Coordinates of C-alpha atoms in Angstrom, one line a residue:
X1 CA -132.2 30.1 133.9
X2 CA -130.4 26.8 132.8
X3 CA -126.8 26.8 131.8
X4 CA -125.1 23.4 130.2
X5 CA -122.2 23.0 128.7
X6 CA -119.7 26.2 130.4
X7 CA -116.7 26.5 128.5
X8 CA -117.9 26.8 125.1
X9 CA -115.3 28.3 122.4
X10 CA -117.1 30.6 120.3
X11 CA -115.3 29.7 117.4
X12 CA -115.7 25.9 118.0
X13 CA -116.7 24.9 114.2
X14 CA -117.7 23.2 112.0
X15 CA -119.4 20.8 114.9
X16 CA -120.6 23.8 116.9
X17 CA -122.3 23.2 120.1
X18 CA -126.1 21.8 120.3
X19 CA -129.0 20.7 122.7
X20 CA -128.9 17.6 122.6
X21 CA -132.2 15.8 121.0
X22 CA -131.9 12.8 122.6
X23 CA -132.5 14.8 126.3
X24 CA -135.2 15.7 128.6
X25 CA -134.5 18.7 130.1
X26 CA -136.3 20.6 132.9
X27 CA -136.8 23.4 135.1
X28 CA -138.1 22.4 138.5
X29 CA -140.3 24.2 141.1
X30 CA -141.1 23.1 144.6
X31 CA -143.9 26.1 146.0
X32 CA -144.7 24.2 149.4
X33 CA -141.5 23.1 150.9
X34 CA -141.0 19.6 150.6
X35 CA -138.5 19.5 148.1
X36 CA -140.4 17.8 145.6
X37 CA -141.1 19.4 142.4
X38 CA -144.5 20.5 142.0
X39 CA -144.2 22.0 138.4
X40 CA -142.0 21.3 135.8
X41 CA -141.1 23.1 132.5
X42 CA -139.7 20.7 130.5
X43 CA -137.7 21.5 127.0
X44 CA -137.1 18.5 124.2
X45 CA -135.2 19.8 121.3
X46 CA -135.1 18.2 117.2
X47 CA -132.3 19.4 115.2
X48 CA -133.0 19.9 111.6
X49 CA -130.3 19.8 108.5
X50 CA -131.5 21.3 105.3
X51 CA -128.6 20.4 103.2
X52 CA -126.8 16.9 104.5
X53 CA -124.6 16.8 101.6
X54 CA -122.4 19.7 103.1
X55 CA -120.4 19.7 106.5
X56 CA -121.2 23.5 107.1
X57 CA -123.1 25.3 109.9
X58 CA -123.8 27.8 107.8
X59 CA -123.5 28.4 103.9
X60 CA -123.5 32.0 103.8
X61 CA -124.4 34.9 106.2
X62 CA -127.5 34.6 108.1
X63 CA -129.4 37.5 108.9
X64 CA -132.6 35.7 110.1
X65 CA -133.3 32.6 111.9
X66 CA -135.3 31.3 109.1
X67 CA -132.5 31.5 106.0
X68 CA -131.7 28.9 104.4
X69 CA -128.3 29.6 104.7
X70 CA -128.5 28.9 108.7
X71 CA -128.4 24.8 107.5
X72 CA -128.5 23.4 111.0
X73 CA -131.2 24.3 112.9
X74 CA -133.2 23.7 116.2
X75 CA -136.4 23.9 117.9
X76 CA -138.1 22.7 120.7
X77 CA -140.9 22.1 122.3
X78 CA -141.7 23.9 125.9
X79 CA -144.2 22.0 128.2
X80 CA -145.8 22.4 131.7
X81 CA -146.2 19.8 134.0
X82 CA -148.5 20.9 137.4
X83 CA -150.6 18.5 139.7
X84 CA -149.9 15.8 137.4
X85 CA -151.5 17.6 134.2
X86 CA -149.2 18.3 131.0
X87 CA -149.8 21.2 128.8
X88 CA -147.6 22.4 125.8
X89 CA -147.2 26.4 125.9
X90 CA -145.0 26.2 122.9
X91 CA -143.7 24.2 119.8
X92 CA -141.5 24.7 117.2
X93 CA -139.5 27.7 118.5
X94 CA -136.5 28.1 117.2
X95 CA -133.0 28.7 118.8
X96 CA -130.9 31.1 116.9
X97 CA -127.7 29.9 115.5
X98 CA -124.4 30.3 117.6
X99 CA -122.6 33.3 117.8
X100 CA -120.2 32.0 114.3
X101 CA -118.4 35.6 113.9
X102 CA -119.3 39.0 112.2
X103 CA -119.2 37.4 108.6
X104 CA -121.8 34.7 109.7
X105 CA -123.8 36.3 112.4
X106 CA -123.7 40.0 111.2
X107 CA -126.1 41.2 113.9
X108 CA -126.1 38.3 116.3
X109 CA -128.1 40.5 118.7
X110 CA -131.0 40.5 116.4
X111 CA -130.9 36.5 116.2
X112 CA -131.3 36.3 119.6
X113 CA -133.8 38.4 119.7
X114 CA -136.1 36.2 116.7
X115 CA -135.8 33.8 119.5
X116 CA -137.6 35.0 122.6
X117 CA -140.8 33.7 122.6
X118 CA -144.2 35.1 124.0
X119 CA -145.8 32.5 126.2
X120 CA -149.8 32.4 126.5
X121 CA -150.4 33.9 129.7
X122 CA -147.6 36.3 130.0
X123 CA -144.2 35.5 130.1
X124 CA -141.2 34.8 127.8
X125 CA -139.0 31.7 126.7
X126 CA -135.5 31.4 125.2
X127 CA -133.2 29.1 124.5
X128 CA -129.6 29.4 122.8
X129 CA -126.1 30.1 123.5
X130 CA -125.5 32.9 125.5
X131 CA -122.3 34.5 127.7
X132 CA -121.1 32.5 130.5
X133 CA -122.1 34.7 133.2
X134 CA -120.4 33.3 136.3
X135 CA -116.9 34.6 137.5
X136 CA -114.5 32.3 138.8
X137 CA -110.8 33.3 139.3
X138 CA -110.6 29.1 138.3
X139 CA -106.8 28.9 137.3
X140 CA -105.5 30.0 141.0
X141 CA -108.4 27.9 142.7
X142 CA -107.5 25.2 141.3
X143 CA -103.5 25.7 141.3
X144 CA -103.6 24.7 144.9
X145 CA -105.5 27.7 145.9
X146 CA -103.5 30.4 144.8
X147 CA -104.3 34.0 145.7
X148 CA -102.6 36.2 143.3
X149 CA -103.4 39.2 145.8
X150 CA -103.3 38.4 149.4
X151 CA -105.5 38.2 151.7
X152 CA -108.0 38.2 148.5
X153 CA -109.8 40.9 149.1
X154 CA -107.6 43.5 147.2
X155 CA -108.5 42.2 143.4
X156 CA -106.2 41.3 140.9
X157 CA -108.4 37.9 139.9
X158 CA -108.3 36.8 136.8
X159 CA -112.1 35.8 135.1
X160 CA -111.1 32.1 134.2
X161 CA -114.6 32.0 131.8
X162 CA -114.5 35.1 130.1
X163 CA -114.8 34.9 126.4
X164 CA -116.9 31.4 126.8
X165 CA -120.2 30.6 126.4
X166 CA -123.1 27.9 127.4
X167 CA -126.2 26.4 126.3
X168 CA -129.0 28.7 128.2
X169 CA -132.4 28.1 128.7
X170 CA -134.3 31.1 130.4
X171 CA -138.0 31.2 131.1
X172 CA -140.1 34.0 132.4
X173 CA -143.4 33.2 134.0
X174 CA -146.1 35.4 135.8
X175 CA -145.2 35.4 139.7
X176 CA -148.3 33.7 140.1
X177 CA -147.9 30.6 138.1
X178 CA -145.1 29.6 140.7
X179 CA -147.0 30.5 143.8
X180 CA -148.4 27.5 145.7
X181 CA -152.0 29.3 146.0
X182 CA -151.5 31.4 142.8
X183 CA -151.1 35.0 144.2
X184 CA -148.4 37.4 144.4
X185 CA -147.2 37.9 148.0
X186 CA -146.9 41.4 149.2
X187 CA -144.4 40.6 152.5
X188 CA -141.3 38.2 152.7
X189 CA -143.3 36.3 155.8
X190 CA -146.0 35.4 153.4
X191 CA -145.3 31.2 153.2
X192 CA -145.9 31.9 149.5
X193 CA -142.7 34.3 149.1
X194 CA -140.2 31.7 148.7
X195 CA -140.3 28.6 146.5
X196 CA -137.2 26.5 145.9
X197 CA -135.7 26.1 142.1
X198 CA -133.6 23.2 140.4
X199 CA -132.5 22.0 137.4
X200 CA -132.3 18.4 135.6
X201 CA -131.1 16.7 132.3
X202 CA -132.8 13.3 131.8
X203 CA -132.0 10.4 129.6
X204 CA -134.1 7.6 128.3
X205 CA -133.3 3.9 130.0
X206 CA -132.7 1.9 127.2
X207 CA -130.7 2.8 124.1
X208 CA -130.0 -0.1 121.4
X209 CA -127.2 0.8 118.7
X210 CA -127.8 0.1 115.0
X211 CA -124.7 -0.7 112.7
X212 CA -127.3 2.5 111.1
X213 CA -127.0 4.7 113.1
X214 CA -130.3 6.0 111.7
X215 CA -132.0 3.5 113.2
X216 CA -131.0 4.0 116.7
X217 CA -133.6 3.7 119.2
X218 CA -134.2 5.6 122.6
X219 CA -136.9 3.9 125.1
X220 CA -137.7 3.4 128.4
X221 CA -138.6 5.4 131.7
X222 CA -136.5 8.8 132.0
X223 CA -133.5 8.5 134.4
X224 CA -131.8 12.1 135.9
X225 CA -128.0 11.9 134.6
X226 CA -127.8 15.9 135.7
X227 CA -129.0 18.0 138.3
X228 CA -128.2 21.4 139.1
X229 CA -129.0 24.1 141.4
X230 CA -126.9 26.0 144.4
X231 CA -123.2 27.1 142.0
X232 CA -120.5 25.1 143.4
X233 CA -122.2 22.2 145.4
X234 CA -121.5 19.4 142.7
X235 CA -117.8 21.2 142.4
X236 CA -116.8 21.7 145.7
X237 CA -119.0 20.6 148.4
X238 CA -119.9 16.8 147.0
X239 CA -116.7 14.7 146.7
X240 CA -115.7 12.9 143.5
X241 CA -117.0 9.3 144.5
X242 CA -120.5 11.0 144.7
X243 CA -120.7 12.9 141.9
X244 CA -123.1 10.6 139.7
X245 CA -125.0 10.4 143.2
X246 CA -125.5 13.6 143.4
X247 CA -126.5 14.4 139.5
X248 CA -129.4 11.7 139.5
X249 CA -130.6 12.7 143.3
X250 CA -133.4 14.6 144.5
X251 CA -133.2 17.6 146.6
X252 CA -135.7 15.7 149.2
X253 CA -132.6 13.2 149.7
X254 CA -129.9 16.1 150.5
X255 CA -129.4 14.6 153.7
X256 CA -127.0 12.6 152.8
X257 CA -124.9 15.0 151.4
X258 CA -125.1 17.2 154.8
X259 CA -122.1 16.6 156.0
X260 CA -120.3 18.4 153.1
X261 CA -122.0 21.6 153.4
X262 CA -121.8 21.5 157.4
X263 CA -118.0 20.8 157.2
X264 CA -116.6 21.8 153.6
X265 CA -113.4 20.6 152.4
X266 CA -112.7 23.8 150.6
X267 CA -113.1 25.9 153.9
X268 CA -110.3 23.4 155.7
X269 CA -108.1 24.4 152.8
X270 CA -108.4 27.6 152.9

């Protein structure tokens, strides 16, 4: 699972939050232990208006990720790069609209559920907004630390993300698509047990700007602007003049960023 975008207001309209089309992102697997990615699910998205002449989402109530009152859509295109071969498991699958309010999205359960795809092979893919599902007591933290309950321990925390959403993207794959010699292991001290998972959000090189902004144009080799993986190393372990660093890195270069995880500021603070 991929998260982007935390704080999202669910009632963030008319512009409500989006993929972005313009983006390469990916899923990352390393099955041998070198920290390099050795297969990648990669997601491009296209966003779709039906009626341009109107600045609504949605014109009426939509019961179905294919009405026409649902005027902005998306889909995207799921594809799996191993040992240098890329094959597409999906195209066009839609992502459901976002969760608008009981009017709009009358049985927003359902839409979500339109959305998971069957993969060939076994396996599932979504993408959409979803409930932010990490916990963080975020107004104390970062009010100088403060611990409304001392020692900590006892409670009392307030959810600092509850009521927000983000941008998911959630694949399920057999076991033994990830595995570096295909099988499922049966013991932890099989080599094959454990395989190291990362994310990245990828931008073309080159973009020139039209005075039509139709006529944009994206080229050039993809560059990492995103990276994400352990929660809380780009917030509190990597310091602020490293945090582009750290988003276009690779997980084989972590060395460099040692010294934060050996001896973390947060831990001196506390």
């Amino acid at each position: 699972i991929a998260n982007y975008l935390p704080f999202e207001e669910p009632a963030g309209g008319p512009n409500f939050y989006a993929f972005d089309d313009n983006a390469l992102y990916e899923i990352k697997i390393d099955n041998n232990g070198d920290a390099i990615p050795d297969i990648s699910y990669q997601f491009r998205f296209k966003t779709t208006i039906g009626n341009p002449n109107t600045f609504l989402y949605n014109t009426g109530a939509i019961n179905s990720i294919t009405d026409a009152t649902f005027n902005m859509k998306q889909t995207y295109t799921l594809t799996k790069v191993s040992g240098g071969v890329s094959t597409v498991l999906a195209t066009d699958v839609p992502v459901p609209p976002v969760n608008i309010g009981p009017k709009s999205t009358p049985n927003y359960a359902a839409l979500q559920a339109q959305a998971i795809k069957t993969l060939p092979g076994g396996g599932k893919v979504f993408a959409g907004q979803s409930d932010d599902p990490f916990y963080a007591e975020l107004g104390g933290l970062f009010d100088l630390l403060t611990v409304r309950n001392l020692p900590g321990n006892n409670g009392g925390g307030v959810d600092g993300l509850k009521g927000y959403n983000v941008q998911s993207l959630v694949i399920q794959v057999p076991i033994t698509d990830l595995t570096k010699n295909h099988t499922r292991p049966t013991m932890a001290t099989d080599t094959a047990s454990v395989i190291g998972v990362w994310t990245t959000s990828s931008r073309q090189s080159t973009r020139v700007i039209s005075a039509n902004p139709n006529n944009n144009v994206n080229s050039g080799s993809w560059v990492q602007v995103s990276r994400l993986g352990a929660p809380l190393v780009n917030e509190v372990v990597v310091p602020l003049g490293a945090k582009d660093l750290w988003n276009g890195s690779a997980p084989a270069d972590d060395a460099q960023f040692a010294n934060g995880v050996a001896n973390p500021e947060l831990a001196t603070l506390l």
